[in-house]
Coordinates of C-alpha atoms in Angstrom, one line a residue:
Chain A
X1 CA -7.6 26.3 56.9
X2 CA -4.4 24.2 57.0
X3 CA -2.4 24.5 53.9
X4 CA 1.3 23.7 53.4
X5 CA 3.4 26.8 53.1
X6 CA 4.5 27.7 49.5
X7 CA 6.6 30.7 50.6
X8 CA 9.9 28.9 50.5
X9 CA 9.4 27.3 47.1
X10 CA 10.5 30.3 45.1
X11 CA 7.5 30.1 42.8
X12 CA 7.2 32.5 40.0
X13 CA 4.3 35.0 39.8
X14 CA 2.5 32.7 37.2
X15 CA 3.0 29.6 39.2
X16 CA 1.5 31.3 42.3
X17 CA -1.4 32.6 40.3
X18 CA -2.1 29.2 38.7
X19 CA -2.1 27.6 42.2
X20 CA -4.3 30.3 43.6
X21 CA -6.8 29.7 40.7
X22 CA -6.7 25.9 41.3
X23 CA -7.3 26.5 45.1
X24 CA -10.3 28.7 44.3
X25 CA -11.6 26.1 41.8
X26 CA -11.2 23.4 44.4
X27 CA -12.9 25.4 47.1
X28 CA -15.7 26.9 45.1
X29 CA -16.6 24.2 42.7
X30 CA -15.0 20.8 43.5
X31 CA -15.6 20.5 47.3
X32 CA -19.3 21.4 47.2
X33 CA -19.8 18.8 44.4
X34 CA -18.2 15.8 46.0
X35 CA -21.3 14.6 47.9
X36 CA -23.2 14.8 44.7
X37 CA -21.1 12.4 42.8
X38 CA -18.9 10.4 45.2
X39 CA -21.4 8.3 47.1
X40 CA -23.2 7.2 44.0
X41 CA -20.0 6.6 42.1
X42 CA -21.2 9.1 39.4
X43 CA -18.8 10.7 36.9
X44 CA -18.6 14.4 37.5
X45 CA -19.2 15.6 33.9
X46 CA -19.8 19.3 34.8
X47 CA -16.6 19.5 36.8
X48 CA -14.7 17.9 33.9
X49 CA -16.2 20.5 31.5
X50 CA -15.0 23.2 33.9
X51 CA -11.5 21.7 33.9
X52 CA -11.6 21.9 30.1
X53 CA -12.6 25.5 30.2
X54 CA -10.0 26.4 32.7
X55 CA -7.3 24.7 30.6
X56 CA -6.3 22.1 33.2
X57 CA -5.8 19.4 30.6
X58 CA -3.0 21.3 29.0
X59 CA -1.0 22.1 32.2
X60 CA 2.2 20.5 31.2
X61 CA 1.8 20.3 27.5
X62 CA 4.4 22.6 25.8
X63 CA 3.0 26.0 24.8
X64 CA 3.8 25.5 21.1
X65 CA 1.3 22.7 21.1
X66 CA -1.4 24.7 22.8
X67 CA -0.7 23.9 26.5
X68 CA 0.6 26.0 29.4
X69 CA 4.0 24.4 29.4
X70 CA 4.2 24.3 33.2
X71 CA 6.9 22.5 35.1
X72 CA 6.6 19.4 37.2
X73 CA 6.8 21.4 40.5
X74 CA 3.6 23.3 39.6
X75 CA 2.2 20.0 38.3
X76 CA 2.7 18.3 41.6
X77 CA 1.3 21.2 43.6
X78 CA -1.8 21.3 41.4
X79 CA -2.3 17.6 42.0
X80 CA -1.9 18.2 45.7
X81 CA -4.5 21.0 45.7
X82 CA -7.1 19.0 43.7
X83 CA -6.6 15.9 45.8
X84 CA -7.1 17.9 49.0
X85 CA -10.6 18.6 47.6
X86 CA -11.3 15.3 45.9
X87 CA -8.7 12.8 44.8
X88 CA -10.8 11.4 41.9
X89 CA -10.6 14.8 40.2
X90 CA -6.9 14.6 40.1
X91 CA -7.4 11.2 38.5
X92 CA -9.2 12.7 35.5
X93 CA -5.9 14.6 34.8
X94 CA -3.5 11.9 36.0
X95 CA -3.0 9.4 33.2
X96 CA -4.1 12.0 30.6
X97 CA -1.1 14.0 31.6
X98 CA 1.2 11.0 31.4
X99 CA 0.0 10.2 27.9
X100 CA 0.6 13.8 26.9
X101 CA 4.1 13.6 28.4
X102 CA 4.9 10.5 26.4
X103 CA 3.7 12.0 23.1
X104 CA 5.5 15.3 23.8
X105 CA 8.7 13.6 24.7
X106 CA 8.8 10.6 22.2
X107 CA 6.2 11.4 19.5
X108 CA 7.2 12.5 16.0
X109 CA 6.6 16.2 15.2
X110 CA 3.6 15.2 13.2
X111 CA 2.1 13.3 16.1
X112 CA 2.7 16.2 18.5
X113 CA 0.9 18.5 16.2
X114 CA -1.9 16.1 15.6
X115 CA -2.6 15.1 19.2
X116 CA -1.2 17.6 21.7
X117 CA -3.4 20.7 20.9
X118 CA -6.5 18.6 21.2
X119 CA -5.3 17.0 24.4
X120 CA -4.5 20.5 25.8
X121 CA -8.0 21.6 25.0
X122 CA -9.4 18.5 26.8
X123 CA -11.1 17.5 23.5
X124 CA -8.9 14.4 23.4
X125 CA -8.9 13.2 27.0
X126 CA -6.5 10.3 27.5
X127 CA -5.4 7.6 29.7
X128 CA -2.9 4.7 29.8
X129 CA -3.8 1.2 28.8
X130 CA -0.9 -0.9 30.2
X131 CA -2.3 -3.3 32.8
X132 CA -3.8 -6.6 31.8
X133 CA -5.7 -9.2 33.9
X134 CA -2.4 -11.2 34.2
X135 CA 0.1 -8.4 33.9
X136 CA 0.2 -5.5 36.3
X137 CA 3.5 -4.6 37.8
X138 CA 5.2 -7.2 35.5
X139 CA 4.5 -5.0 32.4
X140 CA 6.9 -7.0 30.2
X141 CA 4.5 -10.0 30.3
X142 CA 1.5 -8.3 28.6
X143 CA -0.3 -10.2 25.9
X144 CA -2.0 -7.6 23.9
X145 CA -0.7 -7.9 20.3
X146 CA -0.3 -5.3 17.6
X147 CA 0.2 -6.8 14.1
X148 CA 1.1 -4.6 11.2
X149 CA -1.3 -4.9 8.3
X150 CA -0.8 -2.5 5.5
X151 CA -1.1 1.1 6.8
X152 CA -2.5 0.0 10.2
X153 CA -1.8 -2.1 13.2
X154 CA -4.4 -4.6 14.3
X155 CA -4.8 -4.7 18.1
X156 CA -6.0 -7.7 20.1
X157 CA -6.1 -8.1 23.8
X158 CA -7.7 -7.2 27.1
X159 CA -6.7 -4.4 29.4
X160 CA -8.0 -3.8 32.9
X161 CA -8.0 -1.1 35.6
X162 CA -8.0 1.5 32.9
X163 CA -8.8 4.9 34.3
X164 CA -10.6 7.4 32.0
X165 CA -11.4 4.6 29.5
X166 CA -15.2 5.1 29.4
X167 CA -15.5 8.9 29.5
X168 CA -12.2 9.7 27.9
X169 CA -11.7 9.8 24.2
X170 CA -8.2 8.4 23.8
X171 CA -5.7 6.0 25.3
X172 CA -2.0 5.2 25.1
X173 CA -2.0 1.5 24.5
X174 CA 1.0 -0.7 25.1
X175 CA 1.1 -3.8 23.0
X176 CA 3.6 -6.4 21.8
X177 CA 4.8 -5.9 18.2
X178 CA 7.5 -8.5 18.5
X179 CA 6.4 -11.3 20.9
X180 CA 9.5 -13.3 20.1
X181 CA 11.9 -10.5 21.1
X182 CA 14.8 -12.0 23.2
X183 CA 14.3 -9.2 25.7
X184 CA 10.5 -8.9 26.1
X185 CA 10.7 -5.2 26.9
X186 CA 12.2 -4.5 23.4
X187 CA 9.2 -6.2 21.7
X188 CA 6.7 -3.6 22.9
X189 CA 5.3 -0.5 21.2
X190 CA 3.0 2.3 22.3
X191 CA 0.1 3.5 20.2
X192 CA -2.2 6.5 20.4
X193 CA -5.7 5.1 20.2
X194 CA -8.7 7.4 19.7
X195 CA -12.2 6.3 20.5
X196 CA -14.4 9.4 20.6
X197 CA -17.0 7.6 18.5
X198 CA -17.8 3.9 18.0
X199 CA -14.6 2.0 17.1
X200 CA -15.2 -1.5 15.6
X201 CA -13.8 -4.1 17.9
X202 CA -13.3 -1.8 20.9
X203 CA -15.5 -2.4 23.9
X204 CA -15.6 -1.1 27.4
X205 CA -16.6 -4.4 29.0
X206 CA -17.1 -3.5 32.6
X207 CA -16.9 -0.6 35.1
X208 CA -14.9 -1.9 38.0
X209 CA -16.5 -1.2 41.5
X210 CA -13.9 0.1 43.9
X211 CA -13.4 0.8 47.6
X212 CA -12.6 4.5 46.9
X213 CA -11.5 6.6 44.0
X214 CA -15.1 6.8 43.1
X215 CA -16.8 8.9 40.4
X216 CA -14.0 8.0 38.1
X217 CA -14.2 5.4 35.4
X218 CA -11.9 2.5 36.0
X219 CA -12.8 -0.2 33.4
X220 CA -11.9 -3.4 31.7
X221 CA -11.6 -2.9 28.0
X222 CA -11.1 -5.2 25.1
X223 CA -9.6 -4.9 21.6
X224 CA -10.8 -7.4 19.0
X225 CA -9.1 -6.8 15.6
X226 CA -9.1 -3.0 16.3
X227 CA -7.3 -1.1 13.5
X228 CA -5.1 1.7 14.6
X229 CA -3.4 3.8 11.9
X230 CA 0.3 3.1 11.6
X231 CA 1.1 6.8 12.0
X232 CA -0.2 6.5 15.6
X233 CA 2.8 4.3 16.6
X234 CA 4.5 6.7 19.1
X235 CA 7.8 7.9 17.7
X236 CA 7.2 5.9 14.5
X237 CA 9.6 3.1 15.5
X238 CA 8.6 -0.3 16.9
X239 CA 10.1 -1.7 20.1
X240 CA 10.4 1.6 22.0
X241 CA 7.1 1.4 23.9
X242 CA 8.4 0.0 27.2
X243 CA 11.0 2.7 27.5
X244 CA 8.5 5.4 26.6
X245 CA 5.9 4.2 29.1
X246 CA 8.4 3.8 31.9
X247 CA 9.6 7.3 31.5
X248 CA 6.0 8.4 31.7
X249 CA 5.5 6.5 34.9
X250 CA 8.1 8.7 36.6
X251 CA 5.7 11.6 36.1
X252 CA 2.9 9.3 37.2
X253 CA 4.7 8.5 40.5
X254 CA 5.2 12.2 41.1
X255 CA 1.5 12.8 40.6
X256 CA 0.4 9.9 42.7
X257 CA 2.8 11.0 45.5
X258 CA 1.4 14.5 45.3
X259 CA -2.2 13.2 45.5
X260 CA -1.2 11.3 48.7
X261 CA 0.1 14.6 50.2
X262 CA -3.1 16.3 49.2
X263 CA -5.4 13.7 50.8
X264 CA -3.4 13.5 54.0
X265 CA -3.3 17.3 54.2
X266 CA -7.1 17.4 53.9
X267 CA -7.4 14.8 56.7
X268 CA -5.1 16.9 59.0
X269 CA -7.1 20.0 58.2
X270 CA -10.3 18.3 59.3
X271 CA -8.7 16.9 62.4
X272 CA -7.2 20.3 63.4
X273 CA -10.6 21.9 63.1
X274 CA -12.4 19.1 65.0
X275 CA -9.9 18.9 67.8
X276 CA -10.4 22.5 68.6
X277 CA -14.2 22.3 68.6
X278 CA -14.7 19.0 70.4
X279 CA -14.5 19.2 74.1
X280 CA -13.8 16.2 76.4
X281 CA -12.8 16.1 80.0
X282 CA -13.2 19.8 80.2
X283 CA -11.0 21.0 77.4
X284 CA -10.8 20.8 73.6
X285 CA -9.4 17.4 72.7
X286 CA -6.6 19.1 70.8
X287 CA -5.2 20.0 74.2
X288 CA -5.0 16.3 75.3
X289 CA -1.6 14.8 74.7
X290 CA -3.0 11.7 73.1
X291 CA -4.5 13.8 70.3
X292 CA -1.4 16.0 70.1
X293 CA 0.8 13.0 69.3
X294 CA -1.4 12.2 66.4
X295 CA -1.5 15.8 65.0
X296 CA 2.2 16.4 65.4
X297 CA 3.2 13.1 63.7
X298 CA 0.8 13.8 60.8
X299 CA 2.1 17.2 60.2
X300 CA 5.8 16.1 60.2
X301 CA 5.1 13.2 57.9
X302 CA 3.1 15.3 55.4
X303 CA 5.7 18.0 55.2
X304 CA 8.4 15.4 54.7
X305 CA 6.5 13.6 52.0
X306 CA 5.9 16.9 50.2
X307 CA 9.6 17.7 50.2
X308 CA 10.2 14.3 48.6
X309 CA 7.6 15.0 45.9
X310 CA 9.2 18.4 45.1
X311 CA 12.7 16.9 45.2
X312 CA 11.6 14.4 42.5
X313 CA 9.7 17.1 40.5
X314 CA 12.7 19.4 40.5
X315 CA 14.9 16.6 39.2
X316 CA 12.5 15.9 36.5
X317 CA 12.4 19.6 35.6
X318 CA 16.1 19.6 35.2
X319 CA 15.7 16.8 32.6
X320 CA 17.5 14.3 34.8
X321 CA 16.5 10.7 35.4
X322 CA 14.2 10.7 38.4
X323 CA 13.0 7.2 38.8
X324 CA 14.7 6.7 42.2
X325 CA 13.4 10.0 43.6
X326 CA 9.9 9.6 42.1
X327 CA 9.7 6.1 43.4
X328 CA 10.8 7.1 46.9
X329 CA 8.3 10.0 46.9
X330 CA 5.5 7.6 45.8
X331 CA 6.4 5.0 48.4
X332 CA 6.8 7.3 51.3
X333 CA 3.9 9.6 50.5
X334 CA 1.4 6.9 49.9
X335 CA 2.3 4.9 53.1
X336 CA 2.2 8.2 55.0
X337 CA -1.3 8.9 53.6
X338 CA -2.5 5.5 54.7
X339 CA -1.3 6.1 58.3
X340 CA -2.3 9.7 58.5
X341 CA -5.9 9.2 57.3
X342 CA -6.4 6.4 59.8
X343 CA -4.8 8.5 62.6
X344 CA -6.9 11.5 61.8
X345 CA -9.9 9.2 61.9
X346 CA -8.9 8.4 65.5
X347 CA -9.0 12.1 66.2
X348 CA -12.5 12.4 64.9
X349 CA -13.5 9.2 66.7
X350 CA -16.9 7.9 65.8
X351 CA -17.7 10.9 63.6
X352 CA -14.6 10.1 61.5
X353 CA -16.1 6.7 60.7
X354 CA -19.4 8.2 59.5
X355 CA -20.2 9.3 56.0
X356 CA -21.4 12.7 57.5
X357 CA -17.7 13.7 57.5
X358 CA -15.1 13.6 54.7
X359 CA -12.6 11.6 56.7
X360 CA -13.9 8.2 55.7
X361 CA -13.5 9.2 52.1
X362 CA -9.9 10.1 52.6
X363 CA -9.4 6.8 54.3
X364 CA -11.0 4.9 51.4
X365 CA -9.0 6.8 48.8
X366 CA -5.6 6.4 50.5
X367 CA -5.0 2.7 49.4
X368 CA -5.2 3.7 45.8
X369 CA -1.9 5.6 46.1
X370 CA -0.4 2.5 47.9
X371 CA -1.5 0.1 45.2
X372 CA -1.8 2.2 42.0
X373 CA 1.0 3.3 39.8
X374 CA 3.0 0.2 40.8
X375 CA 2.4 -1.4 44.2
X376 CA 4.6 -0.2 47.0
X377 CA 6.1 -3.7 47.2
X378 CA 7.2 -3.5 43.6
X379 CA 8.3 0.1 44.2
X380 CA 10.6 -1.1 46.9
X381 CA 12.1 -3.6 44.5
X382 CA 12.6 -0.9 41.9
X383 CA 14.2 1.4 44.4
X384 CA 16.5 -1.3 45.8
X385 CA 17.5 -2.5 42.3
X386 CA 18.2 1.1 41.2
X387 CA 20.4 1.6 44.4
X388 CA 22.3 -1.5 43.8
X389 CA 22.9 -0.5 40.2
X390 CA 23.8 3.0 41.0
X391 CA 26.2 2.1 43.8
X392 CA 27.4 -1.2 42.4
X393 CA 30.8 -2.4 43.7
Chain B
X1 CA -1.7 40.7 47.1
X2 CA -5.3 40.2 46.2
X3 CA -8.1 42.3 44.6
X4 CA -10.8 43.6 47.0
X5 CA -13.9 41.4 46.8
X6 CA -16.2 44.1 45.3
X7 CA -13.5 45.2 42.9
X8 CA -13.6 41.7 41.6
X9 CA -17.3 42.0 41.0
X10 CA -16.6 45.3 39.2
X11 CA -14.0 43.7 37.0
X12 CA -16.4 40.8 36.2
X13 CA -19.1 43.4 35.1
X14 CA -16.5 45.1 33.0
X15 CA -15.4 41.9 31.3
X16 CA -19.0 40.9 30.6
X17 CA -19.7 44.3 29.0
X18 CA -16.6 43.8 26.9
X19 CA -17.8 40.3 25.8
X20 CA -21.2 41.7 25.0
X21 CA -20.4 44.9 23.2
X22 CA -16.7 44.8 22.5
X23 CA -14.6 47.2 24.5
X24 CA -11.2 47.9 25.9
X25 CA -11.0 47.2 29.7
X26 CA -8.2 48.8 31.7
X27 CA -7.6 47.8 35.3
X28 CA -6.4 50.6 37.4
X29 CA -5.1 50.4 41.0
X30 CA -3.2 52.5 43.5
X31 CA -0.6 50.8 45.6
X32 CA 3.0 49.6 45.9
X33 CA 4.8 47.4 43.4
X34 CA 3.2 44.4 45.1
X35 CA -0.2 45.5 43.7
X36 CA 1.1 44.3 40.3
X37 CA 0.0 40.7 41.4
X38 CA -3.5 42.0 41.7
X39 CA -3.3 43.7 38.3
X40 CA -2.0 40.4 36.8
X41 CA -5.1 38.7 38.1
X42 CA -7.2 41.4 36.4
X43 CA -5.4 40.8 33.1
X44 CA -5.9 37.1 33.4
X45 CA -9.6 37.6 34.0
X46 CA -9.9 39.6 30.8
X47 CA -8.7 43.2 31.3
X48 CA -6.8 44.3 28.2
X49 CA -4.4 46.7 29.9
X50 CA -3.3 47.5 33.5
X51 CA -2.0 50.6 35.1
X52 CA -0.5 50.9 38.5
X53 CA -0.5 54.2 40.2
X54 CA 2.6 53.8 42.4
X55 CA 2.0 55.3 45.8
X56 CA 5.7 55.3 46.7
X57 CA 5.9 59.0 46.5
X58 CA 2.4 59.7 47.7
X59 CA 0.6 59.5 51.1
X60 CA -2.9 58.3 50.2
X61 CA -4.1 57.8 53.8
X62 CA -7.6 58.8 53.2
X63 CA -10.0 58.1 50.3
X64 CA -10.0 61.7 49.0
X65 CA -6.3 61.7 48.5
X66 CA -6.3 58.2 47.0
X67 CA -9.1 59.2 44.7
X68 CA -7.3 62.3 43.5
X69 CA -4.4 60.1 42.3
X70 CA -6.8 57.6 40.7
X71 CA -8.8 60.5 39.0
X72 CA -5.6 61.9 37.6
X73 CA -4.8 58.5 36.1
X74 CA -8.3 58.1 34.7
X75 CA -8.0 61.6 33.0
X76 CA -4.6 60.6 31.6
X77 CA -6.1 57.4 30.1
X78 CA -8.8 59.6 28.5
X79 CA -11.7 58.7 26.2
X80 CA -13.5 56.5 28.8
X81 CA -17.1 55.5 28.4
X82 CA -17.5 54.0 31.9
X83 CA -15.6 53.9 35.2
X84 CA -16.4 51.0 37.5
X85 CA -15.2 50.4 41.0
X86 CA -16.1 48.1 43.9
X87 CA -18.7 49.5 46.2
X88 CA -16.1 49.6 49.1
X89 CA -12.6 48.4 49.6
X90 CA -11.7 45.1 51.3
X91 CA -9.8 46.6 54.2
X92 CA -11.2 50.0 55.5
X93 CA -14.7 49.7 53.9
X94 CA -14.9 53.5 53.6
X95 CA -17.0 53.2 50.4
X96 CA -16.1 56.6 49.2
X97 CA -13.9 56.2 46.1
X98 CA -16.7 55.9 43.6
X99 CA -18.5 59.1 44.7
X100 CA -15.3 61.0 45.1
X101 CA -14.0 59.8 41.7
X102 CA -17.2 61.0 40.0
X103 CA -16.9 64.4 41.7
X104 CA -13.2 64.7 40.6
X105 CA -14.1 63.7 37.0
X106 CA -17.3 65.7 36.8
X107 CA -19.3 62.6 36.0
X108 CA -22.6 61.3 37.3
X109 CA -22.3 58.6 40.0
X110 CA -24.5 55.6 40.5
X111 CA -23.8 53.5 43.6
X112 CA -24.6 49.9 44.5
X113 CA -25.0 48.6 41.0
X114 CA -25.2 44.9 40.5
X115 CA -25.6 45.1 36.7
X116 CA -25.9 47.5 33.8
X117 CA -26.2 47.7 30.0
X118 CA -25.7 50.1 27.2
X119 CA -28.6 52.4 26.5
X120 CA -28.7 55.2 24.0
X121 CA -25.4 57.1 24.2
X122 CA -24.9 56.0 27.8
X123 CA -25.9 53.4 30.3
X124 CA -29.0 51.9 31.9
X125 CA -28.0 50.9 35.5
X126 CA -29.8 48.9 38.2
X127 CA -29.2 50.3 41.6
X128 CA -29.8 48.4 44.8
X129 CA -32.0 50.4 47.2
X130 CA -33.7 49.4 50.5
X131 CA -35.9 46.4 49.6
X132 CA -35.7 46.8 45.9
X133 CA -34.0 48.0 42.7
X134 CA -34.0 51.4 41.1
X135 CA -33.3 51.7 37.4
X136 CA -31.5 54.8 36.1
X137 CA -30.5 56.0 32.7
X138 CA -27.3 58.0 32.3
X139 CA -26.3 59.7 29.1
X140 CA -22.6 59.7 28.4
X141 CA -19.9 58.4 30.7
X142 CA -20.5 57.8 34.4
X143 CA -18.9 56.3 37.5
X144 CA -20.7 53.3 39.0
X145 CA -19.8 51.4 42.2
X146 CA -20.5 47.7 41.8
X147 CA -22.1 45.5 44.4
X148 CA -22.0 41.7 44.4
X149 CA -24.8 39.7 42.8
X150 CA -25.2 36.1 41.7
X151 CA -24.7 37.2 38.1
X152 CA -21.4 39.1 38.6
X153 CA -19.5 36.5 40.5
X154 CA -15.9 36.9 39.5
X155 CA -14.7 34.2 37.0
X156 CA -11.7 32.1 37.6
X157 CA -9.0 32.9 35.1
X158 CA -7.9 30.2 32.7
X159 CA -4.4 28.7 32.9
X160 CA -3.4 30.1 29.6
X161 CA -4.7 33.5 30.4
X162 CA -2.7 33.5 33.6
X163 CA 0.4 32.7 31.5
X164 CA -0.4 35.5 29.0
X165 CA -1.2 38.0 31.8
X166 CA 2.3 37.6 33.1
X167 CA 3.7 38.7 29.7
X168 CA 1.6 41.8 29.3
X169 CA 3.2 45.0 30.3
X170 CA 1.9 46.9 33.3
X171 CA 2.1 50.7 33.1
X172 CA 3.4 52.4 36.2
X173 CA 2.6 56.1 36.8
X174 CA 3.8 58.2 39.7
X175 CA 3.0 61.8 40.8
X176 CA 5.3 63.2 38.1
X177 CA 3.5 61.4 35.2
X178 CA 0.2 62.4 36.7
X179 CA 1.1 66.0 37.3
X180 CA 0.4 65.8 41.0
X181 CA 2.2 67.7 43.7
X182 CA 2.8 67.4 47.4
X183 CA -0.3 69.5 48.1
X184 CA -2.5 67.1 46.1
X185 CA -1.3 63.7 47.3
X186 CA 1.4 64.4 50.0
X187 CA 1.2 64.0 53.8
X188 CA -0.4 67.4 54.2
X189 CA -3.3 66.6 51.8
X190 CA -4.6 64.2 54.4
X191 CA -7.1 65.7 56.8
X192 CA -8.9 62.7 58.1
X193 CA -7.5 60.6 60.9
X194 CA -8.7 57.3 62.2
X195 CA -8.7 57.6 66.0
X196 CA -9.9 54.3 67.2
X197 CA -11.1 50.9 65.9
X198 CA -13.1 48.7 68.2
X199 CA -15.9 46.2 68.2
X200 CA -18.8 47.4 70.3
X201 CA -19.6 45.0 73.1
X202 CA -23.1 43.6 72.8
X203 CA -24.3 42.0 76.0
X204 CA -27.3 39.9 76.4
X205 CA -28.6 38.2 79.6
X206 CA -31.2 35.6 80.1
X207 CA -33.1 35.4 83.4
X208 CA -36.0 33.2 84.4
X209 CA -38.6 35.0 86.4
X210 CA -39.5 33.0 89.5
X211 CA -42.9 32.8 91.1
X212 CA -45.5 30.2 92.3
X213 CA -48.1 30.9 89.6
X214 CA -48.7 33.1 86.6
X215 CA -49.8 36.1 88.6
X216 CA -46.8 36.0 90.9
X217 CA -44.5 35.7 87.9
X218 CA -46.2 38.6 86.2
X219 CA -45.8 40.7 89.3
X220 CA -42.1 39.7 89.7
X221 CA -41.5 40.6 86.0
X222 CA -43.2 44.0 86.4
X223 CA -41.0 44.7 89.4
X224 CA -37.8 43.9 87.5
X225 CA -38.9 46.1 84.5
X226 CA -39.7 48.9 86.9
X227 CA -36.4 48.6 88.7
X228 CA -34.6 48.8 85.3
X229 CA -36.7 51.8 84.3
X230 CA -38.2 50.0 81.3
X231 CA -41.7 50.7 82.5

């Protein structure tokens, strides 16, 4: 089986062992279950329960709050492994881990103690509620309002494309606390919103049907006079939400980039196997130059993307600003994944186009990484602006 | 470095016994420093302690020598109720360690055990035999070699247990700590030598017997069988 080499990564014994466990979990439990849930777009409850048992929801949550306290390099490699089996499974952990990151980094001590241990146990499974029907990449123009009323904030607004919002039990919600702020980004705050039971005014309006990324709940949700305790305002100070969420998105870009590497890797693995078995014109098709061009390019691009992911993850682990690197990794890896999944489909020919093989799933999942977590068009603007700022004359 | 597949089943059986009755599980292996990775996996799966018998100063080239070293470690641990091992290793597949260990320790041995439970002052073990199962009772401690079954599939360790396993100490014993000399575990103690390893060639041929009708084909077939001295 084709796997990228982890030998030169200088991983510790525990990092290696965690990855070995994830690989076994992916092979033994995730892969065999994909066909059961993916085609019918069914949520894989038993797999999520297993992920809880294995402690995957606490991967990067600090140990003092019940998590495993793992670094972002391991985090990226775990996302790659899971995505090589089924990208949607990585999605269950994706925004959950970003929400946990934001709380761990910006929350008050009381908030960390109240939320993180339950998040690590997978009891409080979270997501991010940022995007609105008319505010995606342009986060600053969101309309959801949070008005202070006594000891609570009252939330009103609609959020869309919210992953984990039906089957999860919590969300980090970005809302405007000061709509008149001269700089809109300073008028926003982030709230921890729990919805494990019925919450008056909160509704999951619609499950959004998608091209790929199936099995996972992506929904439109609405807040109508929903009361959130004031002590759930992240960090306890209004106006910090935009900054908090943006920092979380650096982690998000690393995880999306790592998913792209995983999906492309799986596509190459399938193509390598097929190209040695399928014979045409008297030899395995892998011996034909036309197929070799595709395989070689795929390998080189996957390795390159992975190095970018690890580069960004290491920078994040050193506590440095990593938006440029994470953005570059996300941009490159997701575009790479789009190309590679299509190219590997060419290797499999007609079979690659059928649902008898996994390739068409990789191909359908790939655009999620191009569009999600900030479209690549926006990503390029962010990268360019950051470059111009960093190297200003 | 990984644990042999049947040893993983043995470990799973041990951890299940611990969960059922309460017990102290010690994982024991013989190997180089690299084998510590395997012991860490055992700790992460639920073993309470781990011991590495370091073979740096030994020459365990055959099962009897390896087993002598392991038996010395088992005696040093002392006070055991049960010794479990995989039914055969993952590389040479000799399948001798369990029986030899029982002999060294003076304990009864039950091979090919998929599952067992406490019974009286000992154990009730199921043993796989040709076409069925044999149930045996053993009073007192015994050695059992574990075979794979659907109910002893090795569990995946949890992330936090992996982290904790890396912080637990692993005891390392050499020949000195085990009171073993050159004559017990040195080069000269090995008397078995593997001469050759090969995959026997299995040939099969398919031939259609020609003939105008059934009778002619039958005659042709008989001739061929006669020529090859089959009939």
